[in-house]
CSV table of C-alpha atoms (C1' of nucleotides) in Angstrom, one decimal:
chain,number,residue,atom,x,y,z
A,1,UNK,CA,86.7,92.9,79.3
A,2,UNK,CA,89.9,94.7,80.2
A,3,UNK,CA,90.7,96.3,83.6
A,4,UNK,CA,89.3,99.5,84.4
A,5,UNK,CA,92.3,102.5,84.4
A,6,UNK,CA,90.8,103.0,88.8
A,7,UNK,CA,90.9,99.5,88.8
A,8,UNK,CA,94.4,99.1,87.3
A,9,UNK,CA,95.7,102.2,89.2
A,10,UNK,CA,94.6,100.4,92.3
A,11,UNK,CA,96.6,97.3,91.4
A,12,UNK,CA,99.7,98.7,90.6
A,13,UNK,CA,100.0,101.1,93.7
A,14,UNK,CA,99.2,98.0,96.0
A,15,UNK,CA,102.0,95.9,93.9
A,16,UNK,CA,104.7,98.3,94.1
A,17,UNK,CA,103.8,98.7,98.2
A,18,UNK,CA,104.1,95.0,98.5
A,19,UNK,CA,107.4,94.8,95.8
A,20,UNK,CA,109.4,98.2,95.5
A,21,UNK,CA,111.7,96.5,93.7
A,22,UNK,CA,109.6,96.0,90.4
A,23,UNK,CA,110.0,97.6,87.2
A,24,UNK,CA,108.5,99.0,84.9
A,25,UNK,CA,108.5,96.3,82.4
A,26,UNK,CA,107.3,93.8,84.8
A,27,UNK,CA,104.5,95.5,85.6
A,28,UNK,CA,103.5,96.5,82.2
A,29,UNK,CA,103.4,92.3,81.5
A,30,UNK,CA,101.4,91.7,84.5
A,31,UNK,CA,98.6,94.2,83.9
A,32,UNK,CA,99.1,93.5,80.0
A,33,UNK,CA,99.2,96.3,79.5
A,34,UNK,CA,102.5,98.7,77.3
A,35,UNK,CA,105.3,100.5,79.3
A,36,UNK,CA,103.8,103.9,78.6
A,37,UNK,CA,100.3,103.3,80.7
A,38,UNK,CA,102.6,102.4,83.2
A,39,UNK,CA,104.4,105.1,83.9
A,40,UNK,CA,101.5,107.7,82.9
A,41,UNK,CA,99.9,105.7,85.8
A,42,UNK,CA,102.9,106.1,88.2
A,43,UNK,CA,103.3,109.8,87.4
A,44,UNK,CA,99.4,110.3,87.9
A,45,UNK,CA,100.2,108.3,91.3
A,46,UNK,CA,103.3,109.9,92.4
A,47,UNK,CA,105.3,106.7,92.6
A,48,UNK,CA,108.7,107.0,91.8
A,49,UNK,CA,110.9,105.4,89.5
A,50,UNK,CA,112.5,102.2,90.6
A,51,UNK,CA,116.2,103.5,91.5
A,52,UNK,CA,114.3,106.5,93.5
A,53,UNK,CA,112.2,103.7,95.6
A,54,UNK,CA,115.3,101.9,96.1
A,55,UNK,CA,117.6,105.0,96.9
A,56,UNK,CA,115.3,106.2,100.1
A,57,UNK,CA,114.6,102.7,101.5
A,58,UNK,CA,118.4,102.3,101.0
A,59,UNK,CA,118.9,105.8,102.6
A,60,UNK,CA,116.2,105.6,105.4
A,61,UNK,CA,117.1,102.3,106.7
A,62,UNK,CA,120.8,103.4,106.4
A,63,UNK,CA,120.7,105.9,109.0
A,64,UNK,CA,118.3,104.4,111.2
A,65,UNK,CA,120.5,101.3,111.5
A,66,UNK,CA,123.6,103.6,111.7
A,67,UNK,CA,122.3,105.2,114.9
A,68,UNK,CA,120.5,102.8,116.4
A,69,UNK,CA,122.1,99.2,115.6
A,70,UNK,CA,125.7,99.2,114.6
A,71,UNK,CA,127.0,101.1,117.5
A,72,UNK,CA,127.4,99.1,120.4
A,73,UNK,CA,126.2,102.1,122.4
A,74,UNK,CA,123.5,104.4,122.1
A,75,UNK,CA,124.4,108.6,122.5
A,76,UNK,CA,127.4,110.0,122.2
A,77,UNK,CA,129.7,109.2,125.4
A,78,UNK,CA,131.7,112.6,125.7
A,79,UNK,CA,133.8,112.0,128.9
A,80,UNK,CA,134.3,109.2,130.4
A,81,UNK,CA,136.2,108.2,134.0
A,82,UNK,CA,135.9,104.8,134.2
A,83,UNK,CA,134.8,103.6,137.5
A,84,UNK,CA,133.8,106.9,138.4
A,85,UNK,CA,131.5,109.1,136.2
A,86,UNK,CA,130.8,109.6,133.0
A,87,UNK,CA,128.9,112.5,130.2
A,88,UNK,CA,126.8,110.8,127.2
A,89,UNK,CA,124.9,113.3,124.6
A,90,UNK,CA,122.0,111.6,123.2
A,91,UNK,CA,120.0,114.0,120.0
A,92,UNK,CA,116.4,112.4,119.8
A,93,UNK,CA,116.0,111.9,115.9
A,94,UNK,CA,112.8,110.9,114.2
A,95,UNK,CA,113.9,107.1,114.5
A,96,UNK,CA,113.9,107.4,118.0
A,97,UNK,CA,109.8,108.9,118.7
A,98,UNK,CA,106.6,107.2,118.1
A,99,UNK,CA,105.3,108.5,115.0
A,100,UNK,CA,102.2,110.1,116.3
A,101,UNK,CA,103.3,112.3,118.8
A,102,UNK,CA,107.1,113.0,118.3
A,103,UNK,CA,107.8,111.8,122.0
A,104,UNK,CA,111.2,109.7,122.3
A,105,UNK,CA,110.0,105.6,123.6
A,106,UNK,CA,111.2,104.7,127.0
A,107,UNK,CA,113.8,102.7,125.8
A,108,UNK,CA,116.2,104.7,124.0
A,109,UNK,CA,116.5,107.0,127.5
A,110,UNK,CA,116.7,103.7,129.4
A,111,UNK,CA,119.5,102.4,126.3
A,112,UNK,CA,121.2,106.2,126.1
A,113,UNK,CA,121.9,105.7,130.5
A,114,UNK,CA,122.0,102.1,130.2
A,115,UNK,CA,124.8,101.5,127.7
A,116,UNK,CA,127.2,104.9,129.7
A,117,UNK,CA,126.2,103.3,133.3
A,118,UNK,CA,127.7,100.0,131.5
A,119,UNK,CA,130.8,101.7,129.6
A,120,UNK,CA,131.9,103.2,133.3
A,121,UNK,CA,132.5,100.3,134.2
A,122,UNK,CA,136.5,99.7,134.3
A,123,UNK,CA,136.1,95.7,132.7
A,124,UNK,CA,136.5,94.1,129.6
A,125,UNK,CA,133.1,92.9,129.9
A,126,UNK,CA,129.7,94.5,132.0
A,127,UNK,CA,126.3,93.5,132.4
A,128,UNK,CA,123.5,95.1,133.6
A,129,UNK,CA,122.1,93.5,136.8
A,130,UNK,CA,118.8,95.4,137.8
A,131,UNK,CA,118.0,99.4,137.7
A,132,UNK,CA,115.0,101.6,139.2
A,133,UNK,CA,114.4,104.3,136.5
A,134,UNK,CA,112.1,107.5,136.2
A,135,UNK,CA,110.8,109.0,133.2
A,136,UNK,CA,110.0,112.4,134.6
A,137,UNK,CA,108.8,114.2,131.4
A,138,UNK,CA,109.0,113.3,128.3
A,139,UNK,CA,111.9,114.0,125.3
A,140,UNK,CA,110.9,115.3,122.2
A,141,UNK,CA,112.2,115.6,118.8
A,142,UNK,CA,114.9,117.4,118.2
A,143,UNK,CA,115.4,117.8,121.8
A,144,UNK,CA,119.5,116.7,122.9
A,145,UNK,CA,119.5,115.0,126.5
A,146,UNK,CA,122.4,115.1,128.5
A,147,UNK,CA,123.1,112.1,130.7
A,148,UNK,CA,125.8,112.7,133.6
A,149,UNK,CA,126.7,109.1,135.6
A,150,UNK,CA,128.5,108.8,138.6
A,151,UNK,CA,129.4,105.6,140.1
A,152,UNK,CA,127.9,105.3,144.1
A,153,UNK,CA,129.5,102.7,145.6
A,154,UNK,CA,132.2,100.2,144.5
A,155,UNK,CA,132.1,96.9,146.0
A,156,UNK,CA,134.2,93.5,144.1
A,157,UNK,CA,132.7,93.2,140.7
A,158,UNK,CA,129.6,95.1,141.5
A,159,UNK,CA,128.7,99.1,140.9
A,160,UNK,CA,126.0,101.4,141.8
A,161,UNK,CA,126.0,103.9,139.1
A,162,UNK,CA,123.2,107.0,139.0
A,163,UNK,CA,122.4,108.0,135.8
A,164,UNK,CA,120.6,111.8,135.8
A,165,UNK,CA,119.5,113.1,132.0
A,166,UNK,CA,119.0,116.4,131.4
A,167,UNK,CA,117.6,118.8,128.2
A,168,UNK,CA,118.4,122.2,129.1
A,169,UNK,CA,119.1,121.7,132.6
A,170,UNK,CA,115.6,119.9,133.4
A,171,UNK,CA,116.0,116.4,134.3
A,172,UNK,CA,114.1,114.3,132.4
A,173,UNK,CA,115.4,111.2,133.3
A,174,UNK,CA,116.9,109.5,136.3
A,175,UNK,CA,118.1,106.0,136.7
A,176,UNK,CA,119.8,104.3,139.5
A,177,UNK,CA,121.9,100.8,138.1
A,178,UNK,CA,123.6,98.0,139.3
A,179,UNK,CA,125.9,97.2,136.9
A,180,UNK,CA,128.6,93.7,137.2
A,181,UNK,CA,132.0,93.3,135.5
A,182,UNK,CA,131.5,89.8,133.7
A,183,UNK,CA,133.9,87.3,135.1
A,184,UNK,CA,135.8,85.1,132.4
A,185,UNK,CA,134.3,82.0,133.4
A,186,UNK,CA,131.0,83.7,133.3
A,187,UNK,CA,131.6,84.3,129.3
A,188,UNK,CA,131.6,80.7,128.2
A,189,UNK,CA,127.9,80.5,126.0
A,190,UNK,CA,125.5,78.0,126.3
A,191,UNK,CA,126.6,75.6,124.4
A,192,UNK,CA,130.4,74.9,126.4
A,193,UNK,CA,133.1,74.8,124.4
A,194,UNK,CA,135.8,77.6,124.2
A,195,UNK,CA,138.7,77.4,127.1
B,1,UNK,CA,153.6,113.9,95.5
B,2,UNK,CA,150.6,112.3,94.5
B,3,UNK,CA,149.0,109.2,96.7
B,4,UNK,CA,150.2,105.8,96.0
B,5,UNK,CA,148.0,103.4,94.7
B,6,UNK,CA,147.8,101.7,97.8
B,7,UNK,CA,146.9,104.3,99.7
B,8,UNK,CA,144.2,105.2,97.1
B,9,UNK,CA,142.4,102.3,97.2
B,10,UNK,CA,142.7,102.4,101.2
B,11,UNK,CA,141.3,105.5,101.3
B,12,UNK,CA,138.4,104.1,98.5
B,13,UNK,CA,137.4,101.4,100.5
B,14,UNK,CA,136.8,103.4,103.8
B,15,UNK,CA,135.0,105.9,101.8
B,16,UNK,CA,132.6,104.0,100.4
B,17,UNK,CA,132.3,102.1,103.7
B,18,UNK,CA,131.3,105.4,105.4
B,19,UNK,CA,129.2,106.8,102.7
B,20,UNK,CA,127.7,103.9,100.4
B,21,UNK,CA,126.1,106.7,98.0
B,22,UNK,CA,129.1,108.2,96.5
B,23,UNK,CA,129.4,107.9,92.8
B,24,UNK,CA,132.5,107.2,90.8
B,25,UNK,CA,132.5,110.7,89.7
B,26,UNK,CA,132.3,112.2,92.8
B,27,UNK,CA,134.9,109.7,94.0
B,28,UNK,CA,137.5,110.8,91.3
B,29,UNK,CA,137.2,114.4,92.2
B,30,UNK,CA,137.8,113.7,96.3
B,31,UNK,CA,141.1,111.3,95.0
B,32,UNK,CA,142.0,113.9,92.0
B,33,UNK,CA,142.1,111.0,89.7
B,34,UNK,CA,140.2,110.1,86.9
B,35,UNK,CA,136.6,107.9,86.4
B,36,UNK,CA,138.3,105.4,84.8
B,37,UNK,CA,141.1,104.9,87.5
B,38,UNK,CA,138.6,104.5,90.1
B,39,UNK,CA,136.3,102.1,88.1
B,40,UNK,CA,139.9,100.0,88.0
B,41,UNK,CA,140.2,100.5,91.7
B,42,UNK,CA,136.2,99.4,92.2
B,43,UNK,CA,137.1,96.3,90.4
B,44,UNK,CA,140.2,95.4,92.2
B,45,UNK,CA,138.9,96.2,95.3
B,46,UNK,CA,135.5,94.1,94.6
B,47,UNK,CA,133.6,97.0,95.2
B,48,UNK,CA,130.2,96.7,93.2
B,49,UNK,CA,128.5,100.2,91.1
B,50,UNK,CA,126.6,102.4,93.0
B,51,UNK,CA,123.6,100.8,92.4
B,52,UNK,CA,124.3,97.5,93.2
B,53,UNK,CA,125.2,98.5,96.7
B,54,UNK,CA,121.9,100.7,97.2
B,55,UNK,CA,119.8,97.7,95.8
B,56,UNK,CA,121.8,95.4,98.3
B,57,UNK,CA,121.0,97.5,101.1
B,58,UNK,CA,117.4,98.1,100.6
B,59,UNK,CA,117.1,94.5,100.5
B,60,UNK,CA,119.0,93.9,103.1
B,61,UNK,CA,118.3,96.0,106.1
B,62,UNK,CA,114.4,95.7,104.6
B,63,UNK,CA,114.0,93.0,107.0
B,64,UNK,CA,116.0,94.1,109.6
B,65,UNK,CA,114.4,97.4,110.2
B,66,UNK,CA,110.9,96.0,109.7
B,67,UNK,CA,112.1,93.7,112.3
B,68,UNK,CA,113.6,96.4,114.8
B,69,UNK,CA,112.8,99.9,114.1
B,70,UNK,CA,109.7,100.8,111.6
B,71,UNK,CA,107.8,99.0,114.3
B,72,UNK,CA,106.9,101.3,117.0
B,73,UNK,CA,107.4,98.0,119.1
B,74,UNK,CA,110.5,95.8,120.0
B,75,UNK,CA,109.2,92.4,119.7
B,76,UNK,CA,106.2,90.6,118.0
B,77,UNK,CA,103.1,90.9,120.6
B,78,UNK,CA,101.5,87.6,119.9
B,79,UNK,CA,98.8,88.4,122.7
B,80,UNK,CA,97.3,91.0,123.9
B,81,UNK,CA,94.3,92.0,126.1
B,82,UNK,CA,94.4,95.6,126.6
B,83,UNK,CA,94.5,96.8,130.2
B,84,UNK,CA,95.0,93.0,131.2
B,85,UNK,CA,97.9,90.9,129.4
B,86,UNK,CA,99.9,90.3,126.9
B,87,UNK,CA,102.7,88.3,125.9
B,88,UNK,CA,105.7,89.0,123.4
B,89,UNK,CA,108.3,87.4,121.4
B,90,UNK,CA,111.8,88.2,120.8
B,91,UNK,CA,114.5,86.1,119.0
B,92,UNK,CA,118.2,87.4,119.9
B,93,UNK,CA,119.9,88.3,116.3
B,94,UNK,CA,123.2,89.8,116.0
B,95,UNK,CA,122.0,93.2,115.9
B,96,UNK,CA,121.0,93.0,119.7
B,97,UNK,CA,124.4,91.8,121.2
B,98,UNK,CA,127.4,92.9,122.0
B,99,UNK,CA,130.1,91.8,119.4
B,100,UNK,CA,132.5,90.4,121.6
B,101,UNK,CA,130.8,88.3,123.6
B,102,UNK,CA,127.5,87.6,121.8
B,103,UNK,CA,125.3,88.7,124.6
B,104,UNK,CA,121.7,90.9,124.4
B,105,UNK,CA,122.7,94.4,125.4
B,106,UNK,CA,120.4,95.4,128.3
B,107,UNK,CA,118.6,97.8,126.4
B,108,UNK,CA,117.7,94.8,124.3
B,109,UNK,CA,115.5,93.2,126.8
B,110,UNK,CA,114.1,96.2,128.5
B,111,UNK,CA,112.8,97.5,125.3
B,112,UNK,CA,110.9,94.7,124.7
B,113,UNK,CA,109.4,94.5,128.3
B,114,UNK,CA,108.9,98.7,127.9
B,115,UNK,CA,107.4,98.2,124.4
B,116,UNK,CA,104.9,95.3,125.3
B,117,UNK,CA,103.9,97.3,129.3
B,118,UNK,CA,103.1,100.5,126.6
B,119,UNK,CA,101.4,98.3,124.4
B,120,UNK,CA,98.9,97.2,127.4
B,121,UNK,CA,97.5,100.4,127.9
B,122,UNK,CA,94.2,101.0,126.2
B,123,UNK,CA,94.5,104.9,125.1
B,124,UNK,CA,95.7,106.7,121.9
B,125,UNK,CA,99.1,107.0,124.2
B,126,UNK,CA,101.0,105.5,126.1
B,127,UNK,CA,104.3,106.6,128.1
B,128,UNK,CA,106.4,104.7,131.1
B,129,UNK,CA,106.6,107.2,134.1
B,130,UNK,CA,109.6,104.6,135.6
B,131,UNK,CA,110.4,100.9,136.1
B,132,UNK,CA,112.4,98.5,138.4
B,133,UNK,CA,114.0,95.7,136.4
B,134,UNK,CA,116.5,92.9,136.8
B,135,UNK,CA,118.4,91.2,134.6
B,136,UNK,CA,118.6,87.6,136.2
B,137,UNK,CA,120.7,86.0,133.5
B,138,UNK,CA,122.0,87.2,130.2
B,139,UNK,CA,120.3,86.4,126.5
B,140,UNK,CA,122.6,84.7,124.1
B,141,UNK,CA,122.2,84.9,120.1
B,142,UNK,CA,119.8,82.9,118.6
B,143,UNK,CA,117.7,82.7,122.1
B,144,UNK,CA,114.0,83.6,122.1
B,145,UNK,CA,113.2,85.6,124.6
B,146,UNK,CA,109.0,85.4,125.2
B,147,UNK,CA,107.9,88.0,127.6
B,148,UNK,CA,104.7,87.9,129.5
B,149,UNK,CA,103.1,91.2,131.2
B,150,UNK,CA,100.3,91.0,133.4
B,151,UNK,CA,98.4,94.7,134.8
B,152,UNK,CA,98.5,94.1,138.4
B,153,UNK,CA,97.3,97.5,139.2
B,154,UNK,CA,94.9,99.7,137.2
B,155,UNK,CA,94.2,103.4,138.6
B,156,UNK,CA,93.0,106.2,136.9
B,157,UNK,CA,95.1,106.7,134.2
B,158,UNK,CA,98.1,104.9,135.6
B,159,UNK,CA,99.0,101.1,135.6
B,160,UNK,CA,101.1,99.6,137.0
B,161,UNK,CA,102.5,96.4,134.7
B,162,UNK,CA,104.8,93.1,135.8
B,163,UNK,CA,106.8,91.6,133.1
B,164,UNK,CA,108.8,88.6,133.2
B,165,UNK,CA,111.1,87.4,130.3
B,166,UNK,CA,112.0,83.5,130.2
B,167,UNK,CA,114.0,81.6,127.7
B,168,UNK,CA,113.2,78.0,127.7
B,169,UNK,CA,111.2,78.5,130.3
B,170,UNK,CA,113.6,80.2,132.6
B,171,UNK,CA,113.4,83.8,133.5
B,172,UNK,CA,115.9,86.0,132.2
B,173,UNK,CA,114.5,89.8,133.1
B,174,UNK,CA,111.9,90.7,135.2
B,175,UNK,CA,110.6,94.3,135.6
B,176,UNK,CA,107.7,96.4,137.0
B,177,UNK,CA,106.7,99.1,134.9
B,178,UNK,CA,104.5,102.3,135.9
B,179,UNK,CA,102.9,102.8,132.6
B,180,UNK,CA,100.6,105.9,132.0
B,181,UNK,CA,98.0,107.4,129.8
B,182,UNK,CA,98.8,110.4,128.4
B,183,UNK,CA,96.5,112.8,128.2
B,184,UNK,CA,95.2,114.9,125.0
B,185,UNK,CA,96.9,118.2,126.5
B,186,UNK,CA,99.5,116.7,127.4
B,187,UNK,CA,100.4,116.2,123.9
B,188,UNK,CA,100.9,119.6,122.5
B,189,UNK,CA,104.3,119.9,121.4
B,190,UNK,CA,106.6,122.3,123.4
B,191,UNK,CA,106.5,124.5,120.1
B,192,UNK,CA,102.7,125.3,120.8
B,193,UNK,CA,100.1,124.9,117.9
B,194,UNK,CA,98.4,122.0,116.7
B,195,UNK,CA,94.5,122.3,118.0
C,1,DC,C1',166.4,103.4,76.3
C,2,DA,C1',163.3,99.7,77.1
C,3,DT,C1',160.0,97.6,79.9
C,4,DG,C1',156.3,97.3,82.9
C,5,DT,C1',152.9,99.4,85.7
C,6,DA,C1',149.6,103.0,86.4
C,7,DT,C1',146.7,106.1,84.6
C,8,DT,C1',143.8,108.3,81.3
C,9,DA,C1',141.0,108.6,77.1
C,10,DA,C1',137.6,107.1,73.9
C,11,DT,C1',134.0,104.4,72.3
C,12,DA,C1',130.2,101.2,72.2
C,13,DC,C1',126.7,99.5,75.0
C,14,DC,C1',123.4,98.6,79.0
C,15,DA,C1',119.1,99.3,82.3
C,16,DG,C1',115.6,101.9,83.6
C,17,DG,C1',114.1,105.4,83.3
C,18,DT,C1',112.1,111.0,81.9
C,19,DA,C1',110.0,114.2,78.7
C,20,DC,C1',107.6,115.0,74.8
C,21,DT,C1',104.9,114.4,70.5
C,22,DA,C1',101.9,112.0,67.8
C,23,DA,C1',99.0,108.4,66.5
C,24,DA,C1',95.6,104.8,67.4
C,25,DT,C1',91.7,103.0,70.0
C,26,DC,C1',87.4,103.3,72.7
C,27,DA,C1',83.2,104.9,74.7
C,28,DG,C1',79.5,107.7,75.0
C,29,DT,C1',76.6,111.2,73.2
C,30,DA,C1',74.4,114.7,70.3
D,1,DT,C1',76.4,107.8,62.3
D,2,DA,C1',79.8,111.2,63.2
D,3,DC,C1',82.1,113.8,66.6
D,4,DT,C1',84.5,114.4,70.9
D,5,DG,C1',87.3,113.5,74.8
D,6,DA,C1',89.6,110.2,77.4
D,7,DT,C1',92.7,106.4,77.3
D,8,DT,C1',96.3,103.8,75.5
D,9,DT,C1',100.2,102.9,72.7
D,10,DA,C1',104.2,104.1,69.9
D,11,DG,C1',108.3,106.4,69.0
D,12,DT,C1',112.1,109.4,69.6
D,13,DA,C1',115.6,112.0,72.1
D,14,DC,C1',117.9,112.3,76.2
D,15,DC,C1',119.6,111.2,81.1
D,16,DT,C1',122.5,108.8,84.9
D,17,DG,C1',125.7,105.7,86.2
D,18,DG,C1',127.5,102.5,85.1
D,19,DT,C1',130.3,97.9,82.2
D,20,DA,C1',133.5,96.3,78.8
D,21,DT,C1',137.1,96.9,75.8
D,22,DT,C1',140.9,98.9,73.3
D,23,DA,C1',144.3,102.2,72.9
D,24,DA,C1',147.2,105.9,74.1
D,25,DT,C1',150.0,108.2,77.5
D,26,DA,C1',152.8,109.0,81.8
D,27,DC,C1',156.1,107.5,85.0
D,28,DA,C1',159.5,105.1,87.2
D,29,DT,C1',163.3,102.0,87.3
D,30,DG,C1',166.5,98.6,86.0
DNA sequence: CATGTATTAATACCAGGTACTAAATCAGTA
DNA sequence: TACTGATTTAGTACCTGGTATTAATACATG
């Protein structure tokens, strides 16, 4: 006996979930059934044709990974004094919020003051040593925080830098780091080589 | 004078670098040349149809965002006890370093440490009120970073959550988190409604 | 002016569809 | 059994964003 249509409808939504990149065709052979019941079934579904699937994952992931990953630092760095204070601007987008409550994760404040207490520093290379941070309220969507660093005390190849984020004048963040210029030596990886 | 071919094609190639979605015909219009001479230009410039670049993205960064950014979590939590412990794992890719010297970006670590101390919490929400960290050594590509966070205190609705990240067996980042519940009226967006 | 390069035009074809109409097949019921 | 409605299949026209190929045209330069 042949599939029921729920039965088949069932099927094909969990396939294309697991496989976005099948078509049409394909999954009219593996449900034997023709082309047409196909697509009646993804219009009755509201799945969309292949290129459409494949245009927002391309589209989603391409702005997520834009902001987040291919930028060596996270927020806008507006001014910038090296060894002395710096201005980042930092718009909380919906890749940047748990999905259930719109509030921006920990880590993109910490990464937004992290990566300007780190650029201050006047070195080809910088490292974050150790930081005391405070979340004082949370950032929400849509929100744009401010972060203002200035650079405490100067001492060799180590800096104190306090981070202070703002929206709208209310701090929301504050972060006090101790940030290291990387000596040369220090660069070599793991595994030797290179010198 | 019109734009020499050189300078066309230049100009191409960084456009389709910044904005992958362009068509040919939208192309032709921005260069005031026609389809055909950009197909040309495509073909010399091994630049594949619009298609073939969304399909290679989707399938691309696919992994990579599951891996970094669908996830409301930085890190696969391979234990957990709620309220108790939990541990985490983290292997250093390429998108975590910084280019020039192949080291994890700060932000790197502490989001794992941040995500797995949330994770802890047994409530609906989670957020980290602050945190004293250091960074004892820096993570290299291709390291795995396993992070293990133990509740040491537990008080009303606040924890407070110690988190050590070794490689090989030797600690990289330690950090004490001050992780809280957040309560249902708490969560009200700052545009009222919702209730 | 001829020659070569660059550009444009024109045509046939492709995948993977949408939109629509119509026919065929079932399944259950009056 | 015949009718009815749902389901399935078929077929056609059309769409986008191309490829591939051939041919014509423009432009510069020796």
């Amino acid at each position: 006996m042949r599939m029921s249509k729920r039965e088949r409808q069932r099927r094909i939504k969990q396939a294309f979930m697991d496989d976005p990149f099948l078509t049409d065709e394909e999954m009219a052979k593996r449900c034997k059934v023709s082309i047409q019941t196909i697509r009646l079934d993804r219009l009755e579904l509201g799945i969309s044709e292949l290129r459409e699937r494949i245009k927002h994952m391309a589209e989603n992931h391409f702005d997520r990974v834009r902001s987040l990953l291919v930028e060596e630092v996270i927020g806008d760095i507006v001014d910038l004094q090296l060894d002395h204070s710096g201005v980042s601007v930092l718009e909380i987008k919906k890749e940047h919020v748990f999905a259930r409550n719109q509030i921006a994760r920990g880590h993109i404040l910490f990464a937004q003051a992290n990566s300007l207490a780190v650029a201050l520093v006047n070195s080809e290379v910088a490292l974050t040593g150790s930081a005391e941070i405070r979340f004082i309220r949370p950032a929400r969507l849509g929100e744009k925080c401010i972060a203002h660093a200035t650079v405490i005390k100067k001492k060799a190849s180590r800096l104190q830098v306090d981070v202070k984020t703002k929206i709208n004048g209310e701090v929301v963040f504050q972060g006090i780091f101790y940030v290291y210029r990387l000596e040369d030596d220090e660069l070599v990886p793991a595994n030797e080589e290179e010198h």
